[in-house]
Short mmCIF file of C-alpha atoms in Angstrom, two decimals:
data_model
loop_
_atom_site.label_atom_id
_atom_site.label_comp_id
_atom_site.label_asym_id
_atom_site.label_seq_id
_atom_site.Cartn_x
_atom_site.Cartn_y
_atom_site.Cartn_z
CA UNK D 1 0.00 0.00 0.00
CA UNK D 2 1.21 3.51 -0.68
CA UNK D 3 1.77 5.65 2.41
CA UNK D 4 -0.61 8.63 2.52
CA UNK D 5 1.14 11.93 1.81
CA UNK D 6 1.35 14.45 4.63
CA UNK D 7 -1.65 16.76 4.52
CA UNK D 8 -1.23 20.52 4.54
CA UNK D 9 -3.16 22.60 7.10
CA UNK D 10 -5.37 23.98 4.34
CA UNK D 11 -6.55 20.51 3.44
CA UNK D 12 -5.13 20.54 -0.07
CA UNK D 13 -3.22 17.38 -0.93
CA UNK D 14 0.50 17.62 -0.20
CA UNK D 15 1.43 16.77 -3.75
CA UNK D 16 0.95 19.43 -6.42
CA UNK D 17 -1.83 18.63 -8.85
CA UNK D 18 -0.94 21.11 -11.56
CA UNK D 19 2.36 22.29 -12.85
CA UNK D 20 4.26 19.06 -12.88
CA UNK D 21 1.83 17.42 -15.29
CA UNK D 22 2.77 19.90 -17.98
CA UNK D 23 6.11 18.19 -18.27
CA UNK D 24 4.11 15.30 -19.68
CA UNK D 25 3.02 17.50 -22.56
CA UNK D 26 6.54 17.82 -23.92
CA UNK D 27 6.83 14.06 -24.23
CA UNK D 28 5.21 11.87 -26.82
CA UNK D 29 3.69 8.40 -26.70
CA UNK D 30 1.89 6.87 -29.66
CA UNK D 31 -0.16 3.72 -30.12
CA UNK D 32 -1.59 2.00 -33.21
CA UNK D 33 -3.78 -1.07 -33.66
CA UNK D 34 -3.19 -3.24 -36.73
CA UNK D 35 -4.09 -6.68 -37.98
CA UNK D 36 -3.44 -8.84 -34.92
CA UNK D 37 -0.96 -6.49 -33.24
CA UNK D 38 -0.66 -3.35 -31.17
CA UNK D 39 2.24 -0.95 -31.64
CA UNK D 40 3.36 1.38 -28.86
CA UNK D 41 6.10 3.94 -29.36
CA UNK D 42 7.48 6.70 -27.14
CA UNK D 43 10.19 9.36 -27.41
CA UNK D 44 13.43 8.68 -25.57
CA UNK D 45 13.99 12.05 -23.93
CA UNK D 46 14.11 12.41 -20.16
CA UNK D 47 13.79 16.16 -19.62
CA UNK D 48 12.57 18.82 -17.21
CA UNK D 49 12.06 22.48 -18.11
CA UNK D 50 14.85 23.44 -20.54
CA UNK D 51 17.24 20.63 -19.64
CA UNK D 52 17.38 17.22 -21.25
CA UNK D 53 18.95 14.70 -18.88
CA UNK D 54 19.24 11.76 -21.22
CA UNK D 55 18.17 10.72 -24.68
CA UNK D 56 17.92 6.94 -24.22
CA UNK D 57 15.12 6.56 -21.67
CA UNK D 58 12.76 3.68 -22.42
CA UNK D 59 9.20 4.75 -21.66
CA UNK D 60 7.43 1.71 -23.07
CA UNK D 61 7.12 -0.81 -20.25
CA UNK D 62 6.41 -4.49 -20.75
CA UNK D 63 3.65 -5.31 -18.26
CA UNK D 64 3.59 -9.00 -19.09
CA UNK D 65 4.03 -11.23 -22.10
CA UNK D 66 0.95 -9.82 -23.79
CA UNK D 67 0.77 -6.19 -22.66
CA UNK D 68 2.70 -2.98 -23.20
CA UNK D 69 2.30 0.36 -21.54
CA UNK D 70 3.71 3.65 -22.79
CA UNK D 71 3.79 6.30 -20.10
CA UNK D 72 4.57 10.03 -20.01
CA UNK D 73 4.75 12.47 -17.13
CA UNK D 74 6.87 13.12 -14.08
CA UNK D 75 9.29 10.27 -13.76
CA UNK D 76 8.47 9.37 -10.18
CA UNK D 77 4.96 8.46 -11.24
CA UNK D 78 5.64 7.02 -14.67
CA UNK D 79 8.27 4.66 -13.30
CA UNK D 80 6.68 3.97 -9.91
CA UNK D 81 3.12 3.55 -11.10
CA UNK D 82 4.16 1.42 -14.06
CA UNK D 83 6.11 -0.87 -11.76
CA UNK D 84 3.18 -0.98 -9.33
CA UNK D 85 0.88 -2.14 -12.12
CA UNK D 86 3.47 -4.60 -13.39
CA UNK D 87 3.96 -6.23 -9.99
CA UNK D 88 0.25 -6.39 -9.26
CA UNK D 89 -0.33 -8.14 -12.55
CA UNK D 90 2.46 -10.59 -11.80
CA UNK D 91 0.92 -11.22 -8.38
CA UNK D 92 -2.45 -11.88 -9.98
CA UNK D 93 -0.92 -14.35 -12.37
CA UNK D 94 0.93 -16.24 -9.66
CA UNK D 95 -1.99 -16.27 -7.24
CA UNK D 96 -4.63 -17.31 -9.69
CA UNK D 97 -2.80 -19.12 -12.45
CA UNK D 98 -4.51 -16.88 -14.97
CA UNK D 99 -3.38 -13.86 -16.93
CA UNK D 100 -5.40 -10.67 -16.79
CA UNK D 101 -6.97 -9.73 -20.10
CA UNK D 102 -6.19 -6.29 -21.55
CA UNK D 103 -9.66 -4.88 -20.79
CA UNK D 104 -9.38 -6.17 -17.20
CA UNK D 105 -5.92 -4.62 -16.88
CA UNK D 106 -7.26 -1.30 -18.19
CA UNK D 107 -10.07 -1.48 -15.64
CA UNK D 108 -7.61 -2.20 -12.84
CA UNK D 109 -5.27 0.63 -13.87
CA UNK D 110 -8.09 3.10 -14.22
CA UNK D 111 -9.39 2.07 -10.81
CA UNK D 112 -6.02 2.77 -9.22
CA UNK D 113 -5.78 6.14 -10.94
CA UNK D 114 -9.29 6.99 -9.78
CA UNK D 115 -8.60 5.95 -6.21
CA UNK D 116 -5.56 8.23 -6.06
CA UNK D 117 -7.27 11.06 -7.91
CA UNK D 118 -8.74 12.77 -4.88
CA UNK D 119 -5.79 12.06 -2.62
CA UNK D 120 -2.61 12.58 -4.59
CA UNK D 121 -3.08 11.86 -8.27
CA UNK D 122 -0.56 9.91 -10.30
CA UNK D 123 0.75 12.47 -12.77
CA UNK D 124 1.11 10.13 -15.69
CA UNK D 125 -0.62 9.61 -19.02
CA UNK D 126 -0.73 6.07 -20.35
CA UNK D 127 -1.29 4.09 -23.49
CA UNK D 128 -2.03 0.45 -22.71
CA UNK D 129 -1.71 -1.96 -25.63
CA UNK D 130 -2.29 -5.69 -25.51
CA UNK D 131 -3.18 -8.82 -27.38
CA UNK D 132 -5.69 -11.39 -26.08
CA UNK D 133 -6.26 -14.68 -27.88
CA UNK D 134 -10.01 -14.47 -28.36
CA UNK D 135 -10.46 -10.72 -28.69
CA UNK D 136 -7.31 -9.78 -30.59
CA UNK D 137 -5.40 -6.53 -30.29
CA UNK D 138 -6.65 -3.66 -28.14
CA UNK D 139 -5.43 -0.18 -27.19
CA UNK D 140 -6.54 1.92 -24.23
CA UNK D 141 -5.95 5.64 -23.77
CA UNK D 142 -5.74 6.53 -20.06
CA UNK D 143 -4.84 9.89 -18.63
CA UNK D 144 -3.89 11.29 -15.25
CA UNK D 145 -7.49 12.22 -14.54
CA UNK D 146 -8.35 8.50 -14.52
CA UNK D 147 -10.17 8.46 -17.81
CA UNK D 148 -10.03 5.31 -19.90
CA UNK D 149 -11.05 4.86 -23.52
CA UNK D 150 -10.65 2.01 -25.93
CA UNK D 151 -9.23 3.41 -29.16
CA UNK D 152 -7.79 2.32 -32.49
CA UNK D 153 -4.90 4.76 -32.30
CA UNK D 154 -3.81 7.34 -29.76
CA UNK D 155 -1.22 9.89 -28.80
CA UNK D 156 -0.31 11.74 -25.58
CA UNK D 157 1.44 15.10 -25.39
CA UNK D 158 1.59 18.30 -27.48
CA UNK D 159 2.71 16.14 -30.37
CA UNK D 160 -0.81 14.76 -30.54
CA UNK D 161 -1.80 18.02 -32.25
CA UNK D 162 0.27 16.92 -35.23
CA UNK D 163 0.14 13.17 -34.91
CA UNK D 164 -3.60 12.68 -34.54
CA UNK D 165 -4.28 14.55 -37.78
CA UNK D 166 -1.99 12.18 -39.62
CA UNK D 167 -3.50 9.13 -37.94
CA UNK D 168 -7.03 10.35 -38.63
CA UNK D 169 -6.24 10.51 -42.31
CA UNK D 170 -3.96 7.52 -42.78
CA UNK D 171 -5.13 4.85 -40.33
CA UNK D 172 -7.26 2.05 -41.72
CA UNK D 173 -8.44 -1.10 -39.95
CA UNK D 174 -6.39 -4.25 -40.48
CA UNK D 175 -3.04 -2.70 -41.41
CA UNK D 176 -0.11 -5.09 -41.70
CA UNK D 177 2.91 -4.64 -39.48
CA UNK D 178 4.81 -2.96 -42.31
CA UNK D 179 1.94 -0.56 -42.93
CA UNK D 180 1.70 0.19 -39.22
CA UNK D 181 5.39 1.01 -39.03
CA UNK D 182 5.00 3.14 -42.11
CA UNK D 183 2.26 5.15 -40.42
CA UNK D 184 4.45 5.45 -37.33
CA UNK D 185 7.28 6.79 -39.47
CA UNK D 186 5.02 9.43 -40.96
CA UNK D 187 4.05 10.53 -37.45
CA UNK D 188 7.63 10.63 -36.19
CA UNK D 189 8.78 12.54 -39.26
CA UNK D 190 6.12 15.17 -38.69
CA UNK D 191 7.11 15.50 -35.03
CA UNK D 192 10.74 15.99 -35.99
CA UNK D 193 9.85 18.66 -38.55
CA UNK D 194 7.18 20.59 -36.65
CA UNK D 195 7.52 20.01 -32.90
CA UNK D 196 9.55 22.43 -30.78
CA UNK D 197 11.42 19.81 -28.72
CA UNK D 198 14.16 17.81 -30.38
CA UNK D 199 13.13 14.13 -30.43
CA UNK D 200 15.57 12.16 -32.52
CA UNK D 201 14.96 8.77 -30.97
CA UNK D 202 11.87 6.66 -30.28
CA UNK D 203 11.50 3.27 -28.60
CA UNK D 204 9.10 1.04 -30.48
CA UNK D 205 7.55 -2.15 -29.18
CA UNK D 206 4.92 -4.46 -30.64
CA UNK D 207 2.64 -7.07 -29.07
CA UNK D 208 0.88 -9.82 -31.02
CA UNK D 209 -0.07 -13.46 -30.62
CA UNK D 210 3.59 -14.38 -30.21
CA UNK D 211 4.17 -11.93 -27.40
CA UNK D 212 6.16 -8.75 -27.06
CA UNK D 213 8.95 -7.71 -29.41
CA UNK D 214 11.25 -4.70 -29.48
CA UNK D 215 11.41 -3.09 -32.92
CA UNK D 216 13.87 -0.72 -34.48
CA UNK D 217 12.73 2.84 -34.98
CA UNK D 218 11.50 3.04 -38.59
CA UNK D 219 14.08 4.88 -40.71
CA UNK J 1 -9.22 -38.89 24.71
CA UNK J 2 -10.62 -36.32 22.31
CA UNK J 3 -12.50 -34.62 25.13
CA UNK J 4 -9.48 -32.78 26.40
CA UNK J 5 -8.62 -31.25 23.05
CA UNK J 6 -11.97 -30.54 21.50
CA UNK J 7 -13.10 -27.56 23.53
CA UNK J 8 -11.22 -25.00 21.51
CA UNK J 9 -11.12 -24.55 17.77
CA UNK J 10 -7.61 -23.25 18.06
CA UNK J 11 -6.16 -26.37 19.70
CA UNK J 12 -4.70 -29.35 17.88
CA UNK J 13 -5.17 -32.79 19.42
CA UNK J 14 -2.09 -34.94 19.92
CA UNK J 15 -3.08 -36.88 16.79
CA UNK J 16 -2.92 -33.62 14.88
CA UNK J 17 -6.66 -33.16 14.45
CA UNK J 18 -8.88 -30.14 14.91
CA UNK J 19 -11.88 -31.68 16.60
CA UNK J 20 -14.10 -28.61 16.45
CA UNK J 21 -13.75 -28.49 12.70
CA UNK J 22 -14.58 -32.17 12.47
CA UNK J 23 -17.63 -31.70 14.66
CA UNK J 24 -18.75 -28.89 12.37
CA UNK J 25 -18.49 -31.28 9.42
CA UNK J 26 -20.54 -33.80 11.41
CA UNK J 27 -23.27 -31.20 11.95
CA UNK J 28 -23.66 -30.94 8.22
CA UNK J 29 -23.74 -34.67 7.70
CA UNK J 30 -27.03 -34.60 9.55
CA UNK J 31 -28.40 -31.78 7.44
CA UNK J 32 -30.59 -31.96 4.34
CA UNK J 33 -29.12 -33.56 1.23
CA UNK J 34 -27.67 -31.52 -1.59
CA UNK J 35 -26.37 -32.80 -4.91
CA UNK J 36 -24.54 -31.16 -7.80
CA UNK J 37 -23.65 -32.35 -11.29
CA UNK J 38 -21.59 -30.88 -14.11
CA UNK J 39 -23.31 -31.22 -17.49
CA UNK J 40 -21.88 -30.49 -20.92
CA UNK J 41 -24.11 -27.46 -21.26
CA UNK J 42 -24.64 -26.34 -17.68
CA UNK J 43 -24.52 -27.14 -13.98
CA UNK J 44 -27.39 -28.82 -12.11
CA UNK J 45 -27.91 -28.65 -8.36
CA UNK J 46 -30.62 -29.79 -5.98
CA UNK J 47 -31.12 -29.24 -2.27
CA UNK J 48 -33.49 -30.75 0.27
CA UNK J 49 -35.67 -28.13 1.87
CA UNK J 50 -36.78 -27.84 5.46
CA UNK J 51 -39.78 -29.97 6.39
CA UNK J 52 -42.88 -28.23 5.12
CA UNK J 53 -45.63 -27.89 7.70
CA UNK J 54 -49.02 -26.33 7.27
CA UNK J 55 -48.27 -23.22 9.32
CA UNK J 56 -44.89 -22.47 7.77
CA UNK J 57 -44.94 -19.45 5.47
CA UNK J 58 -43.03 -20.37 2.30
CA UNK J 59 -39.87 -18.25 1.91
CA UNK J 60 -39.94 -15.53 -0.72
CA UNK J 61 -36.70 -16.71 -2.21
CA UNK J 62 -35.14 -20.12 -2.06
CA UNK J 63 -33.61 -21.14 1.27
CA UNK J 64 -31.19 -23.52 -0.42
CA UNK J 65 -30.16 -21.90 -3.69
CA UNK J 66 -28.48 -18.51 -3.76
CA UNK J 67 -27.38 -16.36 -6.67
CA UNK J 68 -23.86 -15.07 -6.05
CA UNK J 69 -23.43 -13.20 -9.33
CA UNK J 70 -24.76 -13.47 -12.86
CA UNK J 71 -22.43 -16.37 -13.54
CA UNK J 72 -22.36 -18.17 -10.19
CA UNK J 73 -24.75 -19.72 -7.68
CA UNK J 74 -24.50 -21.82 -4.53
CA UNK J 75 -26.45 -24.54 -2.76
CA UNK J 76 -26.22 -24.65 1.02
CA UNK J 77 -26.13 -27.58 3.40
CA UNK J 78 -26.01 -26.85 7.10
CA UNK J 79 -26.83 -23.89 9.30
CA UNK J 80 -28.74 -21.39 7.18
CA UNK J 81 -27.82 -18.44 9.39
CA UNK J 82 -24.12 -19.21 9.00
CA UNK J 83 -24.60 -19.62 5.28
CA UNK J 84 -26.15 -16.16 4.95
CA UNK J 85 -23.00 -14.51 6.24
CA UNK J 86 -20.83 -16.38 3.78
CA UNK J 87 -23.19 -15.83 0.87
CA UNK J 88 -22.95 -12.12 1.57
CA UNK J 89 -19.16 -12.33 1.63
CA UNK J 90 -19.21 -14.08 -1.71
CA UNK J 91 -21.53 -11.52 -3.27
CA UNK J 92 -19.45 -8.59 -2.08
CA UNK J 93 -16.26 -10.27 -3.27
CA UNK J 94 -17.79 -10.87 -6.70
CA UNK J 95 -18.83 -7.25 -7.10
CA UNK J 96 -15.56 -5.94 -5.75
CA UNK J 97 -13.74 -7.93 -8.41
CA UNK J 98 -16.05 -6.65 -11.12
CA UNK J 99 -15.51 -3.09 -9.90
CA UNK J 100 -11.77 -3.49 -10.13
CA UNK J 101 -11.37 -5.56 -13.29
CA UNK J 102 -14.57 -4.90 -15.21
CA UNK J 103 -15.08 -8.65 -15.67
CA UNK J 104 -16.91 -11.35 -13.74
CA UNK J 105 -14.79 -13.03 -11.09
CA UNK J 106 -13.36 -16.41 -12.15
CA UNK J 107 -15.34 -19.05 -10.25
CA UNK J 108 -12.42 -20.62 -8.43
CA UNK J 109 -11.27 -17.26 -7.13
CA UNK J 110 -14.74 -16.62 -5.72
CA UNK J 111 -14.75 -20.02 -4.01
CA UNK J 112 -11.28 -19.42 -2.63
CA UNK J 113 -12.29 -16.08 -1.12
CA UNK J 114 -15.21 -17.69 0.73
CA UNK J 115 -13.03 -20.57 1.85
CA UNK J 116 -10.27 -18.29 3.08
CA UNK J 117 -12.86 -16.52 5.19
CA UNK J 118 -14.00 -19.87 6.61
CA UNK J 119 -10.42 -20.81 7.40
CA UNK J 120 -10.01 -17.74 9.62
CA UNK J 121 -12.50 -19.26 12.03
CA UNK J 122 -10.43 -22.41 12.35
CA UNK J 123 -7.34 -20.54 13.36
CA UNK J 124 -8.04 -17.22 15.05
CA UNK J 125 -10.20 -15.70 17.71
CA UNK J 126 -11.60 -18.79 19.43
CA UNK J 127 -14.90 -18.45 17.53
CA UNK J 128 -16.55 -21.58 16.21
CA UNK J 129 -16.27 -22.53 12.55
CA UNK J 130 -19.13 -21.97 10.10
CA UNK J 131 -21.40 -25.02 10.06
CA UNK J 132 -21.96 -24.89 6.32
CA UNK J 133 -20.98 -26.83 3.26
CA UNK J 134 -21.44 -25.21 -0.11
CA UNK J 135 -21.81 -26.46 -3.61
CA UNK J 136 -20.69 -23.66 -5.91
CA UNK J 137 -21.78 -23.72 -9.53
CA UNK J 138 -20.42 -21.27 -12.03
CA UNK J 139 -19.25 -20.47 -15.53
CA UNK J 140 -16.25 -18.42 -16.62
CA UNK J 141 -14.40 -17.88 -19.86
CA UNK J 142 -11.24 -19.57 -18.53
CA UNK J 143 -12.56 -23.00 -17.53
CA UNK J 144 -16.19 -23.13 -18.63
CA UNK J 145 -18.71 -24.75 -16.30
CA UNK J 146 -17.38 -25.64 -12.88
CA UNK J 147 -18.65 -27.26 -9.68
CA UNK J 148 -16.91 -26.88 -6.33
CA UNK J 149 -17.56 -28.29 -2.87
CA UNK J 150 -16.33 -26.47 0.23
CA UNK J 151 -16.47 -27.51 3.88
CA UNK J 152 -16.11 -25.77 7.26
CA UNK J 153 -12.36 -26.28 7.35
CA UNK J 154 -11.94 -23.96 4.40
CA UNK J 155 -10.90 -26.71 2.02
CA UNK J 156 -12.50 -26.87 -1.38
CA UNK J 157 -12.34 -29.25 -4.30
CA UNK J 158 -13.66 -29.34 -7.85
CA UNK J 159 -16.13 -32.07 -8.77
CA UNK J 160 -17.87 -33.53 -11.78
CA UNK J 161 -20.67 -34.73 -9.52
CA UNK J 162 -21.01 -34.91 -5.78
CA UNK J 163 -23.46 -35.29 -2.95
CA UNK J 164 -23.48 -33.92 0.61
CA UNK J 165 -25.59 -34.00 3.77
CA UNK J 166 -27.70 -36.88 4.95
CA UNK J 167 -27.05 -40.23 3.25
CA UNK J 168 -24.40 -38.63 1.10
CA UNK J 169 -22.57 -41.92 0.77
CA UNK J 170 -25.41 -43.71 -0.95
CA UNK J 171 -25.96 -40.68 -3.14
CA UNK J 172 -22.30 -40.63 -4.07
CA UNK J 173 -22.32 -44.30 -5.01
CA UNK J 174 -25.26 -43.73 -7.36
CA UNK J 175 -23.37 -40.87 -8.96
CA UNK J 176 -20.30 -43.02 -9.32
CA UNK J 177 -22.16 -45.70 -11.22
CA UNK J 178 -24.57 -43.56 -13.23
CA UNK J 179 -22.83 -40.25 -13.94
CA UNK J 180 -21.11 -39.71 -17.25
CA UNK J 181 -19.23 -36.60 -18.34
CA UNK J 182 -21.15 -36.60 -21.64
CA UNK J 183 -24.52 -36.02 -19.97
CA UNK J 184 -26.41 -32.84 -20.77
CA UNK J 185 -28.48 -30.80 -18.28
CA UNK J 186 -31.64 -32.78 -18.99
CA UNK J 187 -29.96 -36.05 -18.14
CA UNK J 188 -28.24 -34.53 -15.12
CA UNK J 189 -31.53 -33.19 -13.76
CA UNK J 190 -32.98 -36.69 -13.92
CA UNK J 191 -29.94 -38.15 -12.21
CA UNK J 192 -30.11 -35.47 -9.51
CA UNK J 193 -33.71 -36.43 -8.79
CA UNK J 194 -32.77 -40.09 -8.77
CA UNK J 195 -30.09 -39.39 -6.16
CA UNK J 196 -32.47 -37.33 -4.04
CA UNK J 197 -35.03 -40.11 -4.27
CA UNK J 198 -32.51 -42.48 -2.72
CA UNK J 199 -31.07 -40.19 -0.05
CA UNK J 200 -34.18 -38.41 1.16
CA UNK J 201 -36.85 -40.05 3.28
CA UNK J 202 -39.75 -38.66 1.29
CA UNK J 203 -39.03 -36.88 -1.95
CA UNK J 204 -41.74 -34.65 -3.35
CA UNK J 205 -41.80 -31.52 -5.49
CA UNK J 206 -42.30 -29.35 -2.39
CA UNK J 207 -39.39 -30.85 -0.49
CA UNK J 208 -36.56 -29.98 -2.90
CA UNK J 209 -35.25 -27.01 -4.84
CA UNK J 210 -33.99 -27.99 -8.28
CA UNK J 211 -31.65 -25.58 -10.03
CA UNK J 212 -29.82 -25.26 -13.33
CA UNK J 213 -27.18 -22.76 -14.48
CA UNK J 214 -26.81 -22.39 -18.24
CA UNK J 215 -25.17 -20.03 -20.66
CA UNK J 216 -27.00 -18.88 -23.75
CA UNK J 217 -25.26 -18.47 -27.10
CA UNK J 218 -25.18 -14.69 -26.73
CA UNK J 219 -23.29 -15.01 -23.45
CA UNK J 220 -26.07 -14.24 -20.99
CA UNK J 221 -26.30 -16.58 -18.02
CA UNK J 222 -29.61 -18.12 -17.02
CA UNK J 223 -30.40 -19.24 -13.48
CA UNK J 224 -33.42 -21.53 -13.36
CA UNK J 225 -35.13 -22.77 -10.23
CA UNK J 226 -37.60 -25.24 -11.68
CA UNK J 227 -41.22 -24.55 -10.71
CA UNK J 228 -42.93 -27.17 -8.61
CA UNK J 229 -45.21 -28.45 -11.40
CA UNK J 230 -42.21 -29.17 -13.63
CA UNK J 231 -40.39 -30.89 -10.79
CA UNK J 232 -43.46 -32.95 -9.95
CA UNK J 233 -43.72 -34.16 -13.55
CA UNK J 234 -40.02 -35.05 -13.76
CA UNK J 235 -40.28 -36.77 -10.41
CA UNK J 236 -43.08 -38.99 -11.65
CA UNK J 237 -40.90 -40.14 -14.54
CA UNK J 238 -37.90 -40.75 -12.31
CA UNK J 239 -39.90 -42.67 -9.72
CA UNK J 240 -41.53 -44.76 -12.43
CA UNK J 241 -38.14 -45.61 -13.94
CA UNK J 242 -36.78 -46.45 -10.49
CA UNK J 243 -39.69 -48.78 -9.73
CA UNK J 244 -39.29 -50.45 -13.11
CA UNK J 245 -35.56 -50.94 -12.46
CA UNK J 246 -36.21 -52.31 -8.99
CA UNK J 247 -38.85 -54.72 -10.32
CA UNK J 248 -36.42 -55.93 -12.99
CA UNK J 249 -33.78 -56.56 -10.40
CA UNK J 250 -36.17 -58.60 -8.27
CA UNK J 251 -37.30 -60.64 -11.24
CA UNK J 252 -33.70 -61.43 -12.13
CA UNK J 253 -32.90 -62.58 -8.56
CA UNK J 254 -32.43 -66.33 -8.35
CA UNK J 255 -35.30 -67.89 -6.36
CA UNK J 256 -34.33 -69.87 -3.25
CA UNK J 257 -34.74 -73.58 -3.68
CA UNK J 258 -36.91 -75.01 -1.00
#
């Protein structure tokens, strides 16, 4: 269980609700559903304000052998919360001998975000992608306000202003892996031309019936 | 010998037994019969009801069969008041799971939660164990139709067909010889009535609750407690078949030479 944060005398939660979340806007996570796979990509910058600490941060976590989660936001929460979800899912699997389906995982994650929302919200935006045998590939867009939506493609951050337009026009149902990567490349190219922050590198992961794979950034 | 170690639930006897738990199991062995069978297309359960007297107001819902969630139900044998507490636990656990995961709770996990709660009373606090045995019937996407039996110790096991309560042994032997995994709900209902006929002193449509859990093609679950007229009709058939079988057996018996 998380320890409750110290409360201020005014009754506002001890952790700031605004401000820090805006660092999430300068990052970019993208997700695409294709024919029997879900692609999740994220930029590799770890930055705060005008300083970039490192350019090889991996923000796409592998939750289990059939789920990926791209996260953006203040690092304490993206790393901590992602690990919290990961370990809870592992615990579920060991206790019950069953794997959580992607919709069930999305429900669990959203529940945790909602529980913390009126205490000390997790300042992280998430894209949950998974593959379940019977129901195929699925992608969930979750944000720090504990919203959860099942989508065909999604993007978090300021980059979404550019990326979503491209996805709206180019995405079709049932794209092959090559087509999906092609669409991803178009999005990344646009980010690198038009977005203020310099984002040369992206981590790309894919999940399908054979599990999770790490892919090279499309050139 | 047992006398010195049976006063407390929380005391082992020198032979390593928990007498209070065993006594709780004994209490249920005197209780009304219950039987459950796994069919290819559903789960069938039946429970013997309390003796019906003229003045007794019939309960508004079944006293033996309880809905735990859309996809799970339970039959009770033992102390009804104890059962109510555990049924409530199960219902809350099922909804809590659905709240968290957006999906119905897998049946075994529901059974385990109830059983873990029962186990507490065999280890902590000095309070007596629950005097209830449950037959849990359920369906989930992971393992399909399932039937579980749990006892006051907190142990549970999965069954294809089983019997508990009074005369459970004779019921179980009938199941052993007559049950087949290929039976559908119709056949299982008949077999359930046949078992009840053997284990109960006087079987009639008013003295049992007959239940079936089935899943429709569109995924909705259907809980059916058969109305008394239907049960009465099925009972007639079963009793007729039983009498015919008994008569055949007698005719085949070799006559004693004088």
